[in-house]
Structures are given as structure tokens and as C-alpha cells.
């Protein structure tokens, strides 16, 4: 994790990713219609909206899992409209999921270590010997991963298969796995869903710390408006696949369209 | 409190990452190796070698191979018999084409050939998943067996259609044919299996093991953290086939001395090795050995008990054996999907706390 | 040309037999997502039971008592009853304990079940080859032979007719009846089905019984043609590529897949050797005899190529992945 200085978005910061006029549909169903927004370096960007607004689909588009029919995505100055997920990963996009997508049969340690996959290069013959470069590499990365484990305060569950952990801890391990990738852009899909108040507070603290200590750019989907107001620098609001508002939490909060969307005013 | 880890403090990550972090385990494994290399040869004769120890070791190797593919990488295969056959037949071709070749090189060549064939039949895994892949491996099984049966080049145009082993040495010791000393044959197989088991353990506890397991547990998430599922599945196919190929060569060259594609390497072998890893433990190196021991020894035990003990006919005993296999598979899948290896782990957990209940 | 036609017809009829086994697979897969690997052995088991009842075999003793021999009209319902009991046992001892397990685990459990069927079947009824005589017509169909010079066996025509009837009945059952709709609901979503009060257990017992009856039909056809013996269960493996072609959830798919495989493998078996030898004539000498017994692998290799281009099968639904 490069210790970049924390620069809160103030309109002048460099744009890390911009989504331009993206549309995505499955068969006849339009999940995203003509959405554009950008994410600036170092900021925490929230994506909010009612259920089925296309938030998760948006993240899936950004990290290459879905390919939009129209529109382009510019990331780190390069424009694309398609890429494979592992390519997105290798360019520094990490991701957590709405329904925890951990490797259930593996321990916490192995899960987070697997986040280092892209940075470990040792070939299979050294691996068979577990000696020399293989061992050295393994230890280096172990040290890095232990830092993340300390950071997330999950030392005690290092050796436990994640399938056996409670939901809140699983979410934390998943964040750890994403952090292990040393991402430039971290996508968090409802990191606090299904948590109790205490767990939520912990998670908020981790998100803020990640942003401040490592300068990682974060895009998160969240339903808890309180959380969004506290964390986010800027918010984009989706409804029925369309962008209905974009701005600081304050601006968005007072936007009539947003209020209507959340209160369920009819659309015609 | 004979077996415990409290009071053990590790001061480096290196110390934490050794295979057996607990001293008792290290002593245990050394004792087992000492018995295997020194004790067992003292009682070795042709019967023990051919009926128990050599098949046990060879099947352990095959089970290790399949476990890498199925247990660790999550790709179910019913082509094990076919891949064993590739190992067997390629070792035969190597032995007869290059009489000077050391058996170790023959085995390496057989393994490499099988790895290539495994890669070839693994290619469809780009598009297909789960038990759809079973069809690809079944295609491998039946096509390979057919090929070795139909194309005379593979069995050097023998009138019998069989392949029979020729005397060959490994590092100066005669290891093939009946003239070879059973102790030498046993030690030869044992050494190979120990080396391969160690290599397997090293792979699965490191980077490759993690990537394989990631694909097994959730391939989509694996791809999103930068693992390329296709490459890793193919790697698993190649490594697994290498192991199985060496096992197939050993079955032909060191254990049976002769082979015929459909008879020796039929679809039943595929099921047998699959049963070993289910009973022993999916995704466990130790489990491969336990499963192989169980599946090799159970028929012998049953036969002794039912035929010699209760005076049943051999046919009836065979039927009971088949039923018992089926029941055991279902039993293990329901009760303990991680097999005997998991049971052993539970015993160790208990021992760690013993004599206190918590 | 006549010879080609004859080959196609005999292939199509063999294909119908595969379809019969594949039908049982589809039924169970549709309703429970379980890939019933043991369907082929179930057919063997059903046929063995029928033969045993017809000849008065006392189970587990391997002796016949002609006094206990049942007439056909009693033996068939009794065999169906036995298959029902089997379905109840499978639900009670296996399926119930494996709810919501991964496909791969269920698949392996079914491999285990295959061995149980095989062992128990042999122990109950003996493992020798049995003759099944239900008075089904044997020999060539004279009319076709006389008028068109075609050789077609009557038993194969009966099998085709049986398959047609079964498919019709099953299609009506799935589309029109209350139980059929419940079955489709279960197939779509186990949890949702449970929450609207559909009993999974009863559903499973019904499907497995239905699959048992289909297995009996398949077993009878194969048995009447080539004797009731272990090789019958190997058809189960052939049904796998049939399903790949047809799609795992499609009843018409099972039929079409069976036909393609049946015809394809007969054509390859009969003609490939000479064609390939002719194609390479002058380049290398190829013995056409090498290309015999291709039936052993043709179906799988065909399915494999097919999978590369259309993984969901001819009639299956497209698979959409989600995170």
C-alpha cells in the first residue's frame, strides 16, 4: 500500500475513473441506462439508490464482470468498454461483495494470502520444494498479510476456516482480502449490510482508516444513510438504472428527485 | 496432556509455516518413516509386497493426483483409469524404445506424457464446469482405452495385445519383473511416493494450493482477485495427470508386470481412486493415504472374514464388497465429507485438550 | 443407400433406448437438481426384480421356486411397487441428509448409490445373465422387410412406441397436473417451494418413483433385446452425453439427444473406417479395422465438442452467472 497523502476530493483532484454514458441490459431488462459519473483519486464515493436501482450491476461493470452494451469506462487514463475481471484486478481494482464471496474451505490467513495472488510469481517447481525463492516469497507476503490482520484486528481467527465465522467477521476478512491486493480503487458492495451497530462502527472506522492511511480510492454501495452522510465525500444516486443525482451528501440529501425516489413517488 | 501446543512460542513466520508445527507431529512422522523404510522391509516378501504395500503406495500416489484436481481444484474427473493407462503404456514404450534409460527417467517421461494428455482433455474446462466436465473426462477414459486396444503400435504389435514388463534398473538396482527383490521394489515405490507426497504438500500449502482452492470454493470471486481460472485449472490438470501417470507406470512396471488397457485401467479404476479420496478426505494429502489404505485393505479384510471366516462364496463376498463400497461412500458424504483425514484431526483436537473436556 | 438407411434406422432405435434412460435422469434433475448417476443401474435393478418375480426367485438365496412364479400382470405392478419402496428408502437415507449440498457432492453420492444398487441387485437376484420373456414380439418386422427390403427388429419398434407414450404422459403430467406444477416449482427454487407449503419429501418420492417406472421400461426393453445383465448399467454412462446434447432439463431434448447419439455412433461405427482409409489412401496405409468399436467413445467425444459451442445443450436454458 503506497502511503499517498490523503487528499480529500475538492474538485481539483485527478480523476481516477470515469463512467460515460454506460447502458447495460439483460435480454429485455435494462439494468443501467445511460449513466455517467466519475471517481476522483483519494475520495470516498458512495453509490446509493433503492433496491434494484442497478448499483451492484454498476460495480460489476466497473470491474469487468459485466460488459456494457453502450458507453465507455476510462480508468487511469485508458478508455475501454470491455475487460476480463482478472485484468481489472491486475490494474488495481479490488472488490467485496454483497453476499460475502469468500473461499469457504480456506482459513482466514489463506483467504487474505490469496489476495496476494497477483504479486506472487514463484514457479511451481520451487513451490514443490518450498525452498529458496518460494519460501522467501511466501514469508514476505505473509508479513504483509499479518499487517492487514493486525489492522483489521482479526488475529484470533487466523487459522479458522472462514465458513465457520460469524457474518460480521466474514465481511471483515473479505475486506482484508481486498486490501491484500493493494488496490488503487476499492469497490465495497454494502460492507455493512446485516451488521449490528457495533460491527457497523468498526467497519466504518476501517473504511475511513483505509482511505486516510493508504490513500486508497473507495467506491461503496450502502443503504444506511447515516453511514453514507458520514463517510462519503460525494454521492451518486441511481434509481431504475438512471442517475438522478450527483453531488456532496448535503446536496443529494436535499434533492427533490432523491426524496421522491426513496419515498416511492410514481415515475410518470 | 501428552499432545499440546501451549507453551510453544513461534518467533518467526518461518517457524509458523513449517509442515508440522507441533513437535509431537514431527516425531510421529519421523517414526512412521523409520518404520516404513527400516521396519517394514524386515517382514517383506512377495505376498506382502504385491498384495498390500505396493498397491497401497501406488494408489496413494494416484489418489494424491486426483485429490489435487478434484479435492483442491474442485474439478471432478472420471478419467483416472485412462490417465493411469497413458502412464503405463508410455512407460512401456519408453522402456522398449530406450533400453538404457534409468527407471527414474522412464517414470518422469511417463508422467510428462500423461501431463500433456491431461492438459489436452482439460482444455474444455474453459467452457464447461461441474459435472459437465465429467463428460470430458469420460471421453478421455473411453477414448484412451480404445486407442491402446486398437492401435498395435502402442503394444509393439504383440499377438496377445498385452504389454509385459522388461527388466530395468533404477540407480543400479533391478526394480521390475519378478526377478527383482520385493524389498527393493517396495523401497523404490516408497521413495517415489514420499518425494511426491512432500512435493504435493508443498504445493497445496503455498501459492498454487491457495489458487486452486479459491477456484474450487468460488471461481467468480477468484477471478475478481486476479486469479485466472482457466490457467489454474489447466495447471491442476497437468500436475494431477503427472502424478497419475507415474502411478500408472508403477502399476504396470513394478506391481503387476503386465497390463492390458481395458482390463488393467478400466472405468472401475476411475471410480476406485475417486472413492479413495472421498473416504480419505477431499482436499487432504494425509487423506489420500488413508483412503488408499482403506480401499486397498478393505477387500482383503472382507475376503478373509467372509470367505475364510464365514465360508461364503467368493462371488457373494464380492457383491457384499461392492455394496459396502457404495454404502461407505454415501455414509462419508453425509456424515463427514472431509473423510478419514478430518476424523483424525478431530482426534488430535481432543488429544490436545485431554484430559480436560474444554 | 438402403444399407445407409438401415444403419440410420437401427441407430435411431438404439438412440430411443438411450433416451429412455436419459428420461429418468431428466425427471430427477428437473425436480431436485440431483444428477442421478444410478439411473442405469436402477434400470438393471428393476429388470432383475421383474425377472425374479416372474421366475419365482427367492431373494438372497439364488434359488428359484416355480410355485412362487407370478404371472406378468401381477409381476409388473409389484415391480413398480418395489421401485416405489426404493424411492422412499433413497429419500429417507440419502436425499434428506444432503439437502442444499453442492452438485458435486450429490453426484458422488449417486455414484455410491450406483454401487449399492449393483451389489444389492446381484445379491438379491443373482448375477447371471437372465432371459426376460414378456411375450414381446421378436424378430424382424416382416412387412417392412417384404415391401421395402428393410431389416428392422420388432422389439425396437415396441421400444420406440413405449418411449413415445412415456414422453407424452410425462409432458402432460408436468404441464397439466397439480403435482406437475409443484414439481416445476421445486425445480426453480427449493426454498421458495418450501415456503409456499410444497413438501419436498413427497415430491422427491414421487419423482424417484416416476424415474423408477421409467427405469423399469428401459430395463424391460434392453432386457428383452439382449438379456438382463450387468452391461445394462453401462448405458447409464451413455445417457450422460445424451443429456449434454439435449440439455439437462428438457424432456424433448432427451429424445432428440438420444436419436443424435444413436444414429451418429452407428454411422461412425459402420462407415468411418472405410472413409478414413479411403481419404488417406496413397498417403499412409490405414487399416479400416482400427475404426471398430468406436461406439465405446463416440458419444462422449461428440458431447465434448458440442459442449464447447453450446454448453447449455440444444434445449437447455442459457446460464447467466451472478455475483
Coordinates of C-alpha atoms in Angstrom, one line a residue, chain C residues 34-284:
Chain C
X34 CA -29.7 -34.2 -8.5
X35 CA -27.8 -35.8 -11.2
X36 CA -28.9 -39.4 -10.8
X37 CA -25.9 -41.3 -11.9
X38 CA -27.5 -44.6 -10.8
X39 CA -30.4 -44.4 -13.3
X40 CA -28.8 -47.1 -15.5
X41 CA -28.3 -49.5 -12.6
X42 CA -31.9 -48.7 -11.5
X43 CA -33.0 -50.0 -14.9
X44 CA -30.9 -53.1 -14.3
X45 CA -32.3 -53.5 -10.8
X46 CA -35.9 -53.0 -12.0
X47 CA -35.4 -55.6 -14.8
X48 CA -33.8 -58.0 -12.4
X49 CA -36.7 -57.6 -9.9
X50 CA -39.2 -58.3 -12.7
X51 CA -37.3 -61.4 -13.9
X52 CA -37.0 -62.6 -10.3
X53 CA -40.7 -62.2 -9.7
X54 CA -41.6 -63.9 -13.0
X55 CA -39.5 -66.9 -12.3
X56 CA -40.2 -67.1 -8.5
X57 CA -36.7 -66.4 -7.4
X58 CA -36.4 -66.2 -3.6
X59 CA -34.4 -63.1 -2.8
X60 CA -30.8 -63.6 -1.4
X61 CA -30.9 -67.4 -1.9
X62 CA -30.2 -67.6 -5.6
X63 CA -32.8 -70.4 -5.9
X64 CA -36.0 -70.5 -8.0
X65 CA -39.2 -71.8 -6.7
X66 CA -41.5 -72.2 -9.7
X67 CA -44.5 -72.4 -7.4
X68 CA -43.9 -68.7 -6.5
X69 CA -43.6 -67.5 -10.0
X70 CA -46.0 -64.7 -10.7
X71 CA -47.9 -64.0 -14.0
X72 CA -46.9 -60.9 -15.9
X73 CA -50.0 -58.9 -14.9
X74 CA -49.1 -59.3 -11.2
X75 CA -45.3 -59.0 -11.6
X76 CA -45.2 -55.6 -13.3
X77 CA -47.3 -53.8 -10.6
X78 CA -45.3 -55.5 -7.9
X79 CA -42.1 -54.4 -9.5
X80 CA -43.4 -50.8 -9.7
X81 CA -44.3 -51.1 -6.0
X82 CA -40.7 -52.2 -5.3
X83 CA -39.4 -49.2 -7.2
X84 CA -41.7 -47.0 -5.0
X85 CA -40.2 -48.6 -1.9
X86 CA -36.7 -47.9 -3.3
X87 CA -37.7 -44.3 -3.8
X88 CA -38.9 -44.0 -0.2
X89 CA -35.6 -45.5 1.0
X90 CA -33.5 -43.3 -1.1
X91 CA -35.3 -40.2 0.2
X92 CA -35.1 -41.4 3.8
X93 CA -31.5 -42.4 3.8
X94 CA -29.8 -40.2 1.3
X95 CA -31.6 -37.2 -0.1
X96 CA -33.0 -36.0 3.2
X97 CA -29.4 -35.7 4.5
X98 CA -28.0 -34.0 1.5
X99 CA -30.4 -31.1 1.0
X100 CA -28.6 -27.9 -0.2
X101 CA -25.3 -29.7 -0.8
X102 CA -23.2 -28.9 -3.8
X103 CA -23.9 -30.6 -7.0
X104 CA -20.6 -32.3 -7.0
X105 CA -21.2 -33.9 -3.6
X106 CA -24.7 -35.1 -4.7
X107 CA -23.2 -36.5 -7.8
X108 CA -20.7 -38.5 -5.9
X109 CA -23.4 -39.8 -3.5
X110 CA -25.2 -41.0 -6.6
X111 CA -22.1 -42.9 -7.7
X112 CA -22.2 -44.5 -4.3
X113 CA -25.8 -45.4 -4.8
X114 CA -24.9 -47.0 -8.1
X115 CA -22.6 -49.4 -6.3
X116 CA -25.3 -50.2 -3.7
X117 CA -27.9 -50.9 -6.4
X118 CA -25.4 -53.1 -8.2
X119 CA -24.3 -55.1 -5.1
X120 CA -27.8 -55.5 -3.7
X121 CA -29.3 -56.4 -7.0
X122 CA -26.8 -59.1 -7.6
X123 CA -27.2 -60.4 -4.0
X124 CA -31.0 -60.5 -4.2
X125 CA -31.4 -61.9 -7.7
X126 CA -28.1 -63.5 -8.7
X127 CA -25.6 -62.1 -11.1
X128 CA -26.0 -64.5 -14.0
X129 CA -27.4 -63.3 -17.4
X130 CA -31.2 -63.6 -17.3
X131 CA -33.7 -64.0 -20.1
X132 CA -36.6 -61.7 -19.9
X133 CA -39.7 -63.0 -21.8
X134 CA -42.8 -60.9 -21.6
X135 CA -44.1 -62.2 -24.8
X136 CA -42.9 -59.1 -26.6
X137 CA -42.6 -59.6 -30.4
X138 CA -39.2 -60.8 -31.5
X139 CA -37.5 -60.9 -34.9
X140 CA -37.7 -58.8 -38.0
X141 CA -40.7 -56.7 -39.0
X142 CA -41.8 -58.8 -42.0
X143 CA -44.0 -56.2 -43.7
X144 CA -41.1 -53.7 -43.9
X145 CA -38.7 -56.4 -45.0
X146 CA -41.0 -57.7 -47.7
X147 CA -42.1 -54.4 -49.1
X148 CA -39.0 -52.2 -48.7
X149 CA -36.3 -54.8 -48.1
X150 CA -35.5 -53.1 -44.8
X151 CA -34.5 -55.1 -41.7
X152 CA -36.0 -53.7 -38.5
X153 CA -36.5 -55.6 -35.3
X154 CA -40.0 -55.6 -33.9
X155 CA -38.7 -55.2 -30.3
X156 CA -37.1 -51.9 -31.3
X157 CA -40.4 -50.6 -32.7
X158 CA -42.1 -51.5 -29.5
X159 CA -39.4 -49.6 -27.6
X160 CA -39.9 -46.6 -29.8
X161 CA -43.6 -46.7 -29.2
X162 CA -43.1 -47.1 -25.4
X163 CA -40.8 -44.1 -25.4
X164 CA -43.3 -42.0 -27.3
X165 CA -46.1 -42.9 -24.9
X166 CA -43.9 -42.2 -21.9
X167 CA -42.8 -38.8 -23.2
X168 CA -46.4 -37.9 -23.9
X169 CA -47.6 -39.0 -20.5
X170 CA -44.7 -37.2 -18.7
X171 CA -45.2 -34.0 -20.7
X172 CA -48.9 -33.9 -19.8
X173 CA -48.1 -34.7 -16.2
X174 CA -45.6 -31.8 -16.0
X175 CA -47.8 -29.3 -17.8
X176 CA -51.3 -30.1 -16.7
X177 CA -51.5 -31.7 -13.3
X178 CA -51.2 -30.0 -9.9
X179 CA -48.3 -32.3 -8.9
X180 CA -46.5 -31.4 -12.1
X181 CA -46.7 -27.7 -11.4
X182 CA -45.4 -28.3 -7.9
X183 CA -42.5 -30.3 -9.4
X184 CA -41.6 -27.4 -11.6
X185 CA -41.8 -25.0 -8.7
X186 CA -39.4 -27.2 -6.7
X187 CA -37.1 -27.3 -9.7
X188 CA -37.0 -23.5 -9.8
X189 CA -36.3 -22.8 -6.2
X190 CA -36.2 -25.3 -3.3
X191 CA -36.6 -22.7 -0.6
X192 CA -39.4 -20.8 -2.3
X193 CA -41.3 -24.1 -2.9
X194 CA -40.9 -25.0 0.8
X195 CA -42.2 -21.6 1.9
X196 CA -45.4 -22.0 -0.1
X197 CA -46.1 -25.3 1.5
X198 CA -44.9 -27.8 -1.0
X199 CA -43.5 -30.9 0.7
X200 CA -40.0 -31.6 -0.7
X201 CA -40.0 -35.1 0.6
X202 CA -43.2 -36.1 -1.1
X203 CA -42.1 -34.5 -4.3
X204 CA -38.8 -36.4 -4.2
X205 CA -40.5 -39.7 -3.5
X206 CA -42.9 -39.0 -6.5
X207 CA -40.1 -38.2 -8.9
X208 CA -37.9 -41.0 -7.9
X209 CA -40.8 -43.4 -8.2
X210 CA -41.6 -42.0 -11.6
X211 CA -37.9 -42.4 -12.5
X212 CA -38.1 -45.9 -11.2
X213 CA -41.0 -46.7 -13.6
X214 CA -39.1 -45.2 -16.5
X215 CA -36.1 -47.3 -15.4
X216 CA -38.4 -50.4 -15.5
X217 CA -39.5 -49.5 -19.0
X218 CA -35.9 -49.1 -20.1
X219 CA -34.8 -52.2 -18.3
X220 CA -37.5 -54.3 -19.9
X221 CA -36.7 -53.0 -23.4
X222 CA -33.0 -53.6 -23.1
X223 CA -33.5 -56.8 -21.3
X224 CA -35.9 -58.2 -23.9
X225 CA -33.4 -57.3 -26.6
X226 CA -30.1 -58.5 -25.1
X227 CA -30.8 -60.2 -21.8
X228 CA -30.8 -58.8 -18.3
X229 CA -27.1 -58.4 -17.4
X230 CA -24.6 -56.0 -15.9
X231 CA -23.7 -54.3 -19.2
X232 CA -27.2 -52.8 -19.0
X233 CA -25.9 -50.4 -16.3
X234 CA -23.2 -49.1 -18.6
X235 CA -26.0 -47.4 -20.6
X236 CA -26.2 -45.0 -17.7
X237 CA -22.9 -43.6 -18.8
X238 CA -24.2 -43.3 -22.4
X239 CA -27.1 -41.3 -21.1
X240 CA -24.7 -38.6 -19.9
X241 CA -23.7 -37.4 -23.4
X242 CA -27.3 -37.7 -24.5
X243 CA -28.2 -35.3 -21.7
X244 CA -25.4 -32.9 -22.7
X245 CA -26.8 -32.8 -26.2
X246 CA -30.3 -32.4 -25.2
X247 CA -29.9 -30.2 -22.1
X248 CA -30.3 -31.5 -18.6
X249 CA -33.8 -30.1 -18.1
X250 CA -35.6 -30.9 -21.3
X251 CA -37.7 -33.9 -21.9
X252 CA -37.8 -33.5 -25.7
X253 CA -34.1 -32.8 -25.5
X254 CA -33.5 -36.3 -24.0
X255 CA -35.3 -37.8 -27.0
X256 CA -33.5 -35.8 -29.7
X257 CA -30.2 -36.2 -27.9
X258 CA -30.7 -40.0 -27.8
X259 CA -31.5 -40.0 -31.5
X260 CA -28.5 -38.0 -32.5
X261 CA -26.1 -40.1 -30.5
X262 CA -27.7 -43.4 -31.5
X263 CA -27.6 -42.6 -35.2
X264 CA -24.2 -40.9 -35.0
X265 CA -22.5 -43.7 -33.4
X266 CA -23.9 -46.3 -35.7
X267 CA -22.9 -44.3 -38.8
X268 CA -19.4 -43.8 -37.4
X269 CA -19.1 -47.4 -36.4
X270 CA -20.1 -48.7 -39.8
X271 CA -18.6 -46.2 -42.2
X272 CA -15.8 -44.2 -40.6
X273 CA -13.1 -46.9 -41.1
X274 CA -13.5 -47.2 -44.8
X275 CA -14.0 -43.5 -45.3
X276 CA -10.9 -42.6 -43.4
X277 CA -8.8 -45.3 -45.0
X278 CA -10.0 -44.1 -48.4
X279 CA -9.2 -40.5 -47.5
X280 CA -5.7 -41.3 -46.6
X281 CA -5.2 -43.9 -49.4
X282 CA -1.9 -43.3 -51.1
X283 CA -0.6 -41.3 -48.2
X284 CA -0.5 -43.8 -45.4

